[in-house]
Coordinates of N, CA and C in Angstrom, one line a residue:
G530 N -84.3 -72.0 -7.8 CA -82.9 -72.2 -7.5 C -82.8 -73.3 -6.4
G531 N -81.6 -73.8 -6.3 CA -81.3 -74.7 -5.2 C -81.7 -76.2 -5.6
H532 N -81.4 -77.0 -4.7 CA -81.6 -78.5 -4.9 C -82.5 -79.1 -3.8
Q533 N -82.9 -78.4 -2.8 CA -83.6 -79.0 -1.7 C -84.8 -79.8 -2.1
Q534 N -85.6 -79.3 -3.0 CA -86.9 -80.0 -3.3 C -86.6 -81.4 -3.9
W535 N -85.8 -81.4 -4.9 CA -85.6 -82.7 -5.5 C -84.8 -83.7 -4.6
V536 N -83.8 -83.1 -3.8 CA -83.1 -84.0 -2.9 C -84.1 -84.6 -1.9
E537 N -85.0 -83.8 -1.3 CA -86.0 -84.3 -0.4 C -86.9 -85.4 -1.1
A538 N -87.3 -85.1 -2.3 CA -88.1 -86.1 -3.0 C -87.3 -87.4 -3.2
V539 N -86.1 -87.4 -3.6 CA -85.3 -88.6 -3.9 C -85.1 -89.3 -2.6
T540 N -84.7 -88.6 -1.5 CA -84.4 -89.3 -0.3 C -85.7 -89.9 0.3
N541 N -86.8 -89.2 0.2 CA -88.1 -89.7 0.7 C -88.4 -91.0 -0.1
S542 N -88.2 -91.0 -1.4 CA -88.5 -92.2 -2.2 C -87.6 -93.4 -1.8
V543 N -86.3 -93.1 -1.6 CA -85.4 -94.2 -1.2 C -85.8 -94.7 0.2
R544 N -86.1 -93.8 1.1 CA -86.6 -94.3 2.4 C -87.9 -95.1 2.4
Q545 N -88.9 -94.6 1.6 CA -90.2 -95.3 1.6 C -90.1 -96.6 0.8
N546 N -89.4 -96.6 -0.3 CA -89.5 -97.7 -1.2 C -88.4 -98.8 -1.0
L547 N -87.2 -98.3 -0.5 CA -86.1 -99.3 -0.3 C -85.8 -99.5 1.2
G548 N -86.5 -98.7 2.1 CA -86.2 -98.9 3.5 C -84.8 -98.5 4.0
I549 N -84.2 -97.6 3.2 CA -82.9 -97.1 3.5 C -83.0 -95.7 4.1
N550 N -82.5 -95.5 5.3 CA -82.6 -94.2 6.0 C -81.7 -93.2 5.2
A551 N -82.3 -92.6 4.2 CA -81.6 -91.6 3.4 C -81.9 -90.2 3.8
T552 N -80.9 -89.3 3.8 CA -81.1 -87.9 4.1 C -80.2 -87.1 3.2
G553 N -80.6 -85.9 2.9 CA -79.7 -85.0 2.1 C -78.7 -84.3 3.0
K554 N -77.7 -83.8 2.3 CA -76.6 -83.1 3.0 C -76.5 -81.7 2.3
A555 N -76.7 -80.7 3.0 CA -76.5 -79.3 2.4 C -75.1 -78.9 2.5
Y556 N -74.6 -78.3 1.4 CA -73.3 -77.7 1.3 C -73.4 -76.2 1.2
P557 N -72.5 -75.5 1.8 CA -72.6 -74.0 1.8 C -72.2 -73.5 0.4
T558 N -71.4 -74.2 -0.4 CA -71.0 -73.7 -1.7 C -70.9 -75.0 -2.6
F559 N -71.0 -74.7 -3.9 CA -70.7 -75.8 -4.9 C -69.3 -76.3 -4.8
K560 N -68.3 -75.4 -4.5 CA -66.9 -75.8 -4.4 C -66.8 -76.8 -3.2
A561 N -67.4 -76.5 -2.1 CA -67.3 -77.4 -1.0 C -67.8 -78.8 -1.3
M562 N -68.9 -78.9 -2.1 CA -69.4 -80.2 -2.5 C -68.4 -80.8 -3.5
R563 N -67.9 -80.1 -4.4 CA -67.0 -80.6 -5.4 C -65.7 -81.1 -4.7
D564 N -65.2 -80.4 -3.7 CA -64.0 -80.8 -3.0 C -64.2 -82.1 -2.4
D565 N -65.4 -82.4 -1.7 CA -65.7 -83.7 -1.2 C -65.7 -84.8 -2.2
V566 N -66.4 -84.5 -3.4 CA -66.4 -85.4 -4.5 C -65.0 -85.8 -5.0
V567 N -64.3 -84.8 -5.3 CA -62.9 -85.0 -5.9 C -62.0 -85.7 -4.9
N568 N -62.1 -85.4 -3.6 CA -61.3 -86.0 -2.6 C -61.8 -87.4 -2.1
G569 N -63.0 -87.7 -2.6 CA -63.5 -89.1 -2.3 C -64.0 -89.1 -0.8
T570 N -64.4 -88.0 -0.3 CA -64.9 -87.9 1.1 C -66.4 -87.7 1.3
V571 N -67.1 -87.9 0.2 CA -68.6 -87.7 0.3 C -69.2 -88.8 1.2
G572 N -68.8 -90.0 1.0 CA -69.3 -91.1 1.8 C -70.7 -91.5 1.5
A573 N -71.3 -91.1 0.4 CA -72.7 -91.4 0.1 C -72.9 -91.0 -1.3
A574 N -74.2 -91.3 -1.8 CA -74.6 -90.8 -3.1 C -74.5 -89.3 -3.2
F575 N -74.2 -88.8 -4.4 CA -74.1 -87.4 -4.6 C -74.6 -87.0 -5.9
R576 N -74.9 -85.8 -6.1 CA -75.5 -85.3 -7.4 C -74.3 -84.9 -8.3
S577 N -74.6 -85.1 -9.6 CA -73.7 -84.6 -10.6 C -74.5 -84.1 -11.7
G578 N -73.9 -83.3 -12.6 CA -74.6 -82.8 -13.8 C -73.6 -82.6 -14.8
W579 N -74.0 -82.7 -16.1 CA -73.1 -82.5 -17.2 C -73.8 -81.9 -18.4
N580 N -73.1 -81.0 -19.0 CA -73.6 -80.4 -20.3 C -72.5 -80.8 -21.3
A581 N -73.0 -81.2 -22.5 CA -72.1 -81.6 -23.5 C -71.2 -80.4 -24.0
D582 N -70.0 -80.7 -24.3 CA -69.1 -79.7 -24.9 C -69.2 -79.7 -26.4
Y583 N -69.7 -80.7 -27.0 CA -69.8 -80.8 -28.5 C -71.0 -81.7 -28.8
P584 N -71.5 -81.6 -30.0 CA -72.8 -82.4 -30.3 C -72.5 -83.9 -30.6
S585 N -72.2 -84.6 -29.6 CA -72.0 -86.0 -29.7 C -72.2 -86.7 -28.4
I586 N -72.8 -87.9 -28.4 CA -73.0 -88.6 -27.2 C -71.7 -88.9 -26.5
A587 N -70.6 -88.9 -27.2 CA -69.3 -89.1 -26.7 C -68.9 -88.1 -25.6
S588 N -69.4 -86.9 -25.7 CA -69.2 -85.9 -24.7 C -69.7 -86.2 -23.4
F589 N -70.8 -87.0 -23.3 CA -71.3 -87.5 -22.1 C -70.6 -88.8 -21.6
L590 N -70.5 -89.8 -22.6 CA -70.1 -91.1 -22.2 C -68.6 -91.1 -21.8
V591 N -67.7 -90.5 -22.6 CA -66.3 -90.6 -22.3 C -65.9 -89.9 -21.0
S592 N -66.3 -88.6 -20.9 CA -65.8 -87.9 -19.7 C -66.4 -88.4 -18.4
N593 N -67.7 -88.9 -18.4 CA -68.3 -89.3 -17.2 C -68.1 -90.8 -16.8
Y594 N -67.9 -91.6 -17.8 CA -67.9 -93.1 -17.5 C -66.6 -93.9 -17.9
R595 N -65.8 -93.3 -18.8 CA -64.6 -94.1 -19.2 C -63.7 -94.2 -18.0
T596 N -63.1 -95.3 -17.8 CA -62.2 -95.6 -16.6 C -61.2 -94.5 -16.5
G597 N -61.1 -93.9 -15.3 CA -60.1 -92.9 -15.0 C -60.3 -91.5 -15.7
D598 N -61.4 -91.3 -16.4 CA -61.5 -90.0 -17.1 C -61.9 -88.9 -16.2
S599 N -61.8 -87.7 -16.7 CA -61.8 -86.4 -15.9 C -63.0 -86.2 -15.1
A600 N -64.2 -86.6 -15.5 CA -65.4 -86.3 -14.8 C -66.1 -87.6 -14.3
N601 N -65.3 -88.7 -14.3 CA -65.8 -90.0 -13.8 C -65.7 -90.0 -12.2
D602 N -66.6 -89.2 -11.6 CA -66.5 -89.0 -10.2 C -66.9 -90.2 -9.4
G603 N -67.7 -91.1 -10.0 CA -68.1 -92.3 -9.3 C -67.1 -93.5 -9.5
D604 N -66.0 -93.2 -10.2 CA -65.0 -94.2 -10.4 C -65.5 -95.5 -11.1
Y605 N -66.5 -95.2 -12.0 CA -67.1 -96.3 -12.8 C -66.0 -96.9 -13.7
S606 N -66.0 -98.2 -13.8 CA -65.0 -98.9 -14.7 C -65.6 -100.2 -15.2
N607 N -65.5 -100.3 -16.5 CA -66.0 -101.5 -17.2 C -65.2 -101.7 -18.5
K608 N -64.4 -102.8 -18.6 CA -63.5 -102.9 -19.7 C -64.2 -103.0 -21.0
D609 N -65.4 -103.7 -21.0 CA -66.2 -103.8 -22.3 C -66.7 -102.4 -22.7
F610 N -67.1 -101.6 -21.8 CA -67.6 -100.3 -22.1 C -66.4 -99.5 -22.6
D611 N -65.3 -99.5 -22.0 CA -64.1 -98.7 -22.5 C -63.7 -99.2 -23.9
K612 N -63.8 -100.5 -24.1 CA -63.4 -101.0 -25.4 C -64.4 -100.4 -26.5
L613 N -65.6 -100.4 -26.2 CA -66.6 -99.8 -27.2 C -66.4 -98.4 -27.4
L614 N -66.0 -97.6 -26.4 CA -65.7 -96.2 -26.6 C -64.5 -96.0 -27.5
A615 N -63.5 -96.8 -27.3 CA -62.3 -96.8 -28.2 C -62.7 -97.1 -29.6
E616 N -63.5 -98.1 -29.8 CA -63.9 -98.6 -31.1 C -64.7 -97.5 -31.8
A617 N -65.6 -96.9 -31.1 CA -66.5 -95.8 -31.6 C -65.6 -94.6 -32.0
A618 N -64.6 -94.2 -31.2 CA -63.7 -93.1 -31.5 C -62.9 -93.4 -32.7
A619 N -62.6 -94.6 -33.1 CA -61.8 -95.0 -34.2 C -62.6 -94.9 -35.5
Q620 N -63.9 -94.8 -35.5 CA -64.7 -94.7 -36.7 C -64.4 -93.5 -37.5
S621 N -64.6 -93.5 -38.8 CA -64.3 -92.4 -39.7 C -65.4 -91.3 -39.8
S622 N -66.6 -91.6 -39.2 CA -67.7 -90.7 -39.2 C -68.6 -90.8 -38.0
P623 N -69.3 -89.8 -37.6 CA -70.2 -89.9 -36.5 C -71.3 -90.9 -36.7
E624 N -71.7 -91.0 -38.0 CA -72.8 -92.0 -38.3 C -72.3 -93.4 -38.1
E625 N -71.1 -93.7 -38.3 CA -70.5 -95.0 -38.1 C -70.3 -95.3 -36.6
A626 N -70.0 -94.2 -35.9 CA -69.7 -94.4 -34.4 C -71.0 -94.5 -33.6
Q627 N -72.1 -93.9 -34.1 CA -73.3 -93.9 -33.2 C -73.8 -95.3 -32.8
P628 N -73.9 -96.3 -33.7 CA -74.4 -97.6 -33.2 C -73.5 -98.2 -32.1
I629 N -72.2 -97.9 -32.2 CA -71.2 -98.4 -31.2 C -71.4 -97.7 -29.8
Y630 N -71.6 -96.4 -29.9 CA -72.0 -95.7 -28.7 C -73.3 -96.2 -28.1
N631 N -74.2 -96.5 -28.9 CA -75.5 -97.1 -28.4 C -75.2 -98.4 -27.7
D632 N -74.4 -99.2 -28.2 CA -74.0 -100.5 -27.5 C -73.4 -100.2 -26.2
A633 N -72.5 -99.1 -26.1 CA -71.9 -98.7 -24.9 C -72.9 -98.3 -23.9
Q634 N -73.9 -97.6 -24.3 CA -75.0 -97.1 -23.5 C -75.8 -98.3 -22.9
E635 N -75.9 -99.4 -23.7 CA -76.6 -100.6 -23.1 C -75.9 -101.1 -21.9
I636 N -74.5 -101.1 -22.0 CA -73.8 -101.5 -20.8 C -74.1 -100.6 -19.6
L637 N -74.1 -99.3 -19.8 CA -74.4 -98.4 -18.7 C -75.8 -98.7 -18.1
M638 N -76.8 -99.0 -19.0 CA -78.1 -99.3 -18.5 C -78.1 -100.6 -17.6
Q639 N -77.2 -101.5 -18.0 CA -77.1 -102.7 -17.1 C -76.4 -102.5 -15.8
D640 N -75.3 -101.7 -15.9 CA -74.5 -101.4 -14.7 C -75.1 -100.3 -13.8
L641 N -75.8 -99.4 -14.4 CA -76.4 -98.2 -13.8 C -75.5 -97.6 -12.8
P642 N -74.3 -97.0 -13.2 CA -73.4 -96.4 -12.3 C -74.0 -95.1 -11.7
Q643 N -74.9 -94.5 -12.4 CA -75.6 -93.3 -11.9 C -77.1 -93.5 -12.2
I644 N -77.9 -92.8 -11.4 CA -79.3 -92.8 -11.6 C -79.8 -91.5 -12.3
P645 N -80.2 -91.6 -13.5 CA -80.6 -90.4 -14.2 C -82.0 -89.9 -13.7
L646 N -82.1 -88.7 -13.3 CA -83.3 -88.2 -12.8 C -84.1 -87.3 -13.8
W647 N -83.4 -86.6 -14.6 CA -84.1 -85.7 -15.6 C -83.0 -85.2 -16.5
Y648 N -83.6 -84.7 -17.6 CA -82.7 -84.0 -18.6 C -83.4 -82.6 -18.8
Y649 N -82.5 -81.6 -18.7 CA -83.1 -80.2 -18.9 C -83.7 -80.1 -20.2
S650 N -84.8 -79.4 -20.3 CA -85.5 -79.1 -21.5 C -85.4 -77.6 -21.8
A651 N -85.6 -77.2 -23.0 CA -85.4 -75.8 -23.4 C -86.8 -75.3 -23.8
S652 N -87.0 -74.0 -23.5 CA -88.2 -73.4 -24.0 C -87.8 -72.2 -24.8
T653 N -88.4 -72.0 -26.0 CA -88.0 -70.9 -26.9 C -89.3 -70.2 -27.3
A654 N -89.2 -68.9 -27.3 CA -90.3 -68.1 -27.8 C -89.8 -67.2 -28.9
W655 N -90.6 -66.8 -29.9 CA -90.1 -65.9 -30.9 C -91.3 -65.2 -31.5
N656 N -91.0 -64.1 -32.2 CA -91.9 -63.3 -32.9 C -92.4 -64.0 -34.2
P657 N -93.7 -63.9 -34.6 CA -94.2 -64.6 -35.8 C -93.5 -64.1 -37.1
D658 N -92.8 -63.0 -37.0 CA -92.1 -62.5 -38.2 C -90.8 -63.3 -38.4
L659 N -90.4 -64.0 -37.4 CA -89.1 -64.8 -37.6 C -89.4 -66.2 -38.2
K660 N -88.5 -66.7 -39.0 CA -88.7 -68.0 -39.6 C -87.4 -68.8 -39.3
N661 N -87.5 -70.1 -39.5 CA -86.4 -71.0 -39.2 C -85.9 -71.0 -37.8
V662 N -86.8 -70.8 -36.9 CA -86.4 -70.9 -35.4 C -86.5 -72.3 -35.0
E663 N -85.4 -72.9 -34.7 CA -85.3 -74.3 -34.2 C -84.2 -74.3 -33.1
S664 N -84.4 -75.2 -32.2 CA -83.4 -75.4 -31.1 C -82.3 -76.4 -31.6
G665 N -81.1 -76.1 -31.3 CA -80.0 -77.0 -31.7 C -79.7 -78.0 -30.6
W666 N -78.6 -78.7 -30.7 CA -78.3 -79.8 -29.8 C -78.1 -79.3 -28.3
L667 N -77.8 -78.1 -28.1 CA -77.7 -77.6 -26.7 C -79.0 -77.0 -26.1
G668 N -80.1 -77.1 -26.9 CA -81.4 -76.6 -26.5 C -81.5 -75.1 -26.7
M669 N -80.6 -74.5 -27.4 CA -80.6 -73.1 -27.6 C -81.0 -72.9 -29.1
P670 N -81.6 -71.7 -29.4 CA -81.9 -71.5 -30.8 C -80.7 -71.4 -31.7
V671 N -80.8 -71.9 -32.9 CA -79.7 -71.8 -33.8 C -79.8 -70.4 -34.5
Y672 N -79.1 -69.5 -33.9 CA -79.3 -68.1 -34.3 C -78.9 -67.8 -35.7
T673 N -77.9 -68.5 -36.2 CA -77.4 -68.3 -37.6 C -78.4 -68.7 -38.6
E674 N -79.4 -69.5 -38.2 CA -80.5 -69.9 -39.2 C -81.7 -69.1 -39.2
I675 N -81.9 -68.3 -38.2 CA -83.1 -67.5 -38.1 C -83.1 -66.4 -39.1
T676 N -84.3 -66.2 -39.7 CA -84.5 -65.1 -40.7 C -85.7 -64.3 -40.3
K677 N -85.8 -63.1 -40.8 CA -87.0 -62.3 -40.5 C -87.6 -61.8 -41.7
D678 N -88.9 -61.8 -41.7 CA -89.7 -61.3 -42.9 C -89.6 -59.8 -42.8
V679 N -89.3 -59.1 -43.9 CA -89.2 -57.7 -43.9 C -90.5 -57.2 -44.6
N680 N -91.4 -56.5 -43.9 CA -92.6 -56.0 -44.4 C -92.6 -54.6 -44.7

């Protein structure tokens, strides 16, 4: 639990590699940290995290990076990026939208409004009698697809 280890690793890296005197700031509660983020009083880099609400890259891109959107805590804004999001959303299928979302991600990689540190991975274990055990888009088993051999 907690964030101390990775915060120390990141601030040490920034200090050693960029020569910037970076230090972490501990918050007593998640709410206290979010209050500073929402009020714009953090005054420095801050952590964020996001889990998708539905199985589409749009769940990450729109909420976190579209100008003025609900979780765009860094106030990122790029008209070309926003235009691509609108174009992707206007497509008639996820397959048609995906290449446009990919183009939008290319803009993010150039602008780098956030520094991605990691993506959570999932571990799943199961009994050998179970079949069709696969992880879904959220990293959880797709329980409706699991079957069991009856011996």
